[in-house]
């Protein structure tokens, strides 16, 4: 029996609520498909920080590095200084584990979830490949004359040839396996001139993939097209900050933050899976947050681990429930967290019973 070591960080706000539900679903599929997830739960997040001043201790970080995957609920709580826990947990994992791909599928499972008029499930099926270790997130910033009237603040966007090339190549590798075989480069090279490195590297990598079509959009136009003509996108690759922004837009196009999931990936190494949504502290512990995005993150994690059939059943269960209307939606309060989890688990059981 395959066994996998999984680190689980529920985190802040609704993070622990949706994580608990996703774990129950993962237990059901692992039982059915005959593999084992050995979970180690970590208490890190804002509560833990406020109680202990500890964010992510070295010992735990070392343990996590030896695991197969990490599952994260959500991070963010106004009681902690802005960015402290985000950088101490999410960014630390992304940077120190070199998780250079942030993979964010945007797929519409049911037309009723889409806020765009006249768009169907065939129009919204794209994958955003967000660069995840460089750009505006590199952490290179500073302040001069802090607190003075003439204060100066700078933040440097950093792009390396190796960093840009590997994420572009990853996008082409995925596109190769998809029916439409298209990669769109989304940048702002007309204004952010350093992104000329993206333009040139994209052309070089594209030449190695003659079967994959290429396209280009400046990020402002890409936001417009994602709303007006989402069907134009198949795989898109983009620098870190743009990827952050357009995937929130994408999440709305596919039905809201309650469904969007992501993988922070370094192929072949321990990788991190999380819903895209935040911690929504006001709903914490109330049992009203939708666990669907967390379940979808679990499905992405299983796919990464090579448990493809189990991963697909999780996705299909959610899709079937949404299409048939049994899952009313993926918004807060559409279902109680546990009730949505139960629906998904029983759908998984009935789907696999027929096999
Ligand atoms: C995301 C989040 C993070 C980001 C925050 C929490 C630092 O918005 O994963 O999209 O900006 O990357
Ligand atoms: Mg974001």
mmCIF file with all atom_site columns, C-alpha atoms and ligand atoms in Angstrom, residues 104 130 244 247-248 276, ligand 2:
data_model
loop_
_atom_site.group_PDB
_atom_site.id
_atom_site.type_symbol
_atom_site.label_atom_id
_atom_site.label_alt_id
_atom_site.label_comp_id
_atom_site.label_asym_id
_atom_site.label_entity_id
_atom_site.label_seq_id
_atom_site.pdbx_PDB_ins_code
_atom_site.Cartn_x
_atom_site.Cartn_y
_atom_site.Cartn_z
_atom_site.occupancy
_atom_site.B_iso_or_equiv
_atom_site.pdbx_formal_charge
_atom_site.auth_seq_id
_atom_site.auth_comp_id
_atom_site.auth_asym_id
_atom_site.auth_atom_id
_atom_site.pdbx_PDB_model_num
ATOM   1 C  CA  . UNK A 1 104 ? -4.149 27.607 -10.329 1.00 0.00 ? 104 UNK A CA  1
ATOM   2 C  CA  . UNK A 1 130 ? 1.966  31.778 -11.586 1.00 0.00 ? 130 UNK A CA  1
ATOM   3 C  CA  . UNK A 1 244 ? -1.825 36.686 -7.586  1.00 0.00 ? 244 UNK A CA  1
ATOM   4 C  CA  . UNK A 1 247 ? -6.242 34.275 -10.122 1.00 0.00 ? 247 UNK A CA  1
ATOM   5 C  CA  . UNK A 1 248 ? -8.647 36.093 -7.793  1.00 0.00 ? 248 UNK A CA  1
ATOM   6 C  CA  . UNK A 1 276 ? -6.984 30.216 -2.806  1.00 0.00 ? 276 UNK A CA  1
HETATM 7 MG MG1 . LIG B 2 .   ? -3.875 36.010 -3.671  1.00 0.00 ? 2   LIG B MG1 1
#
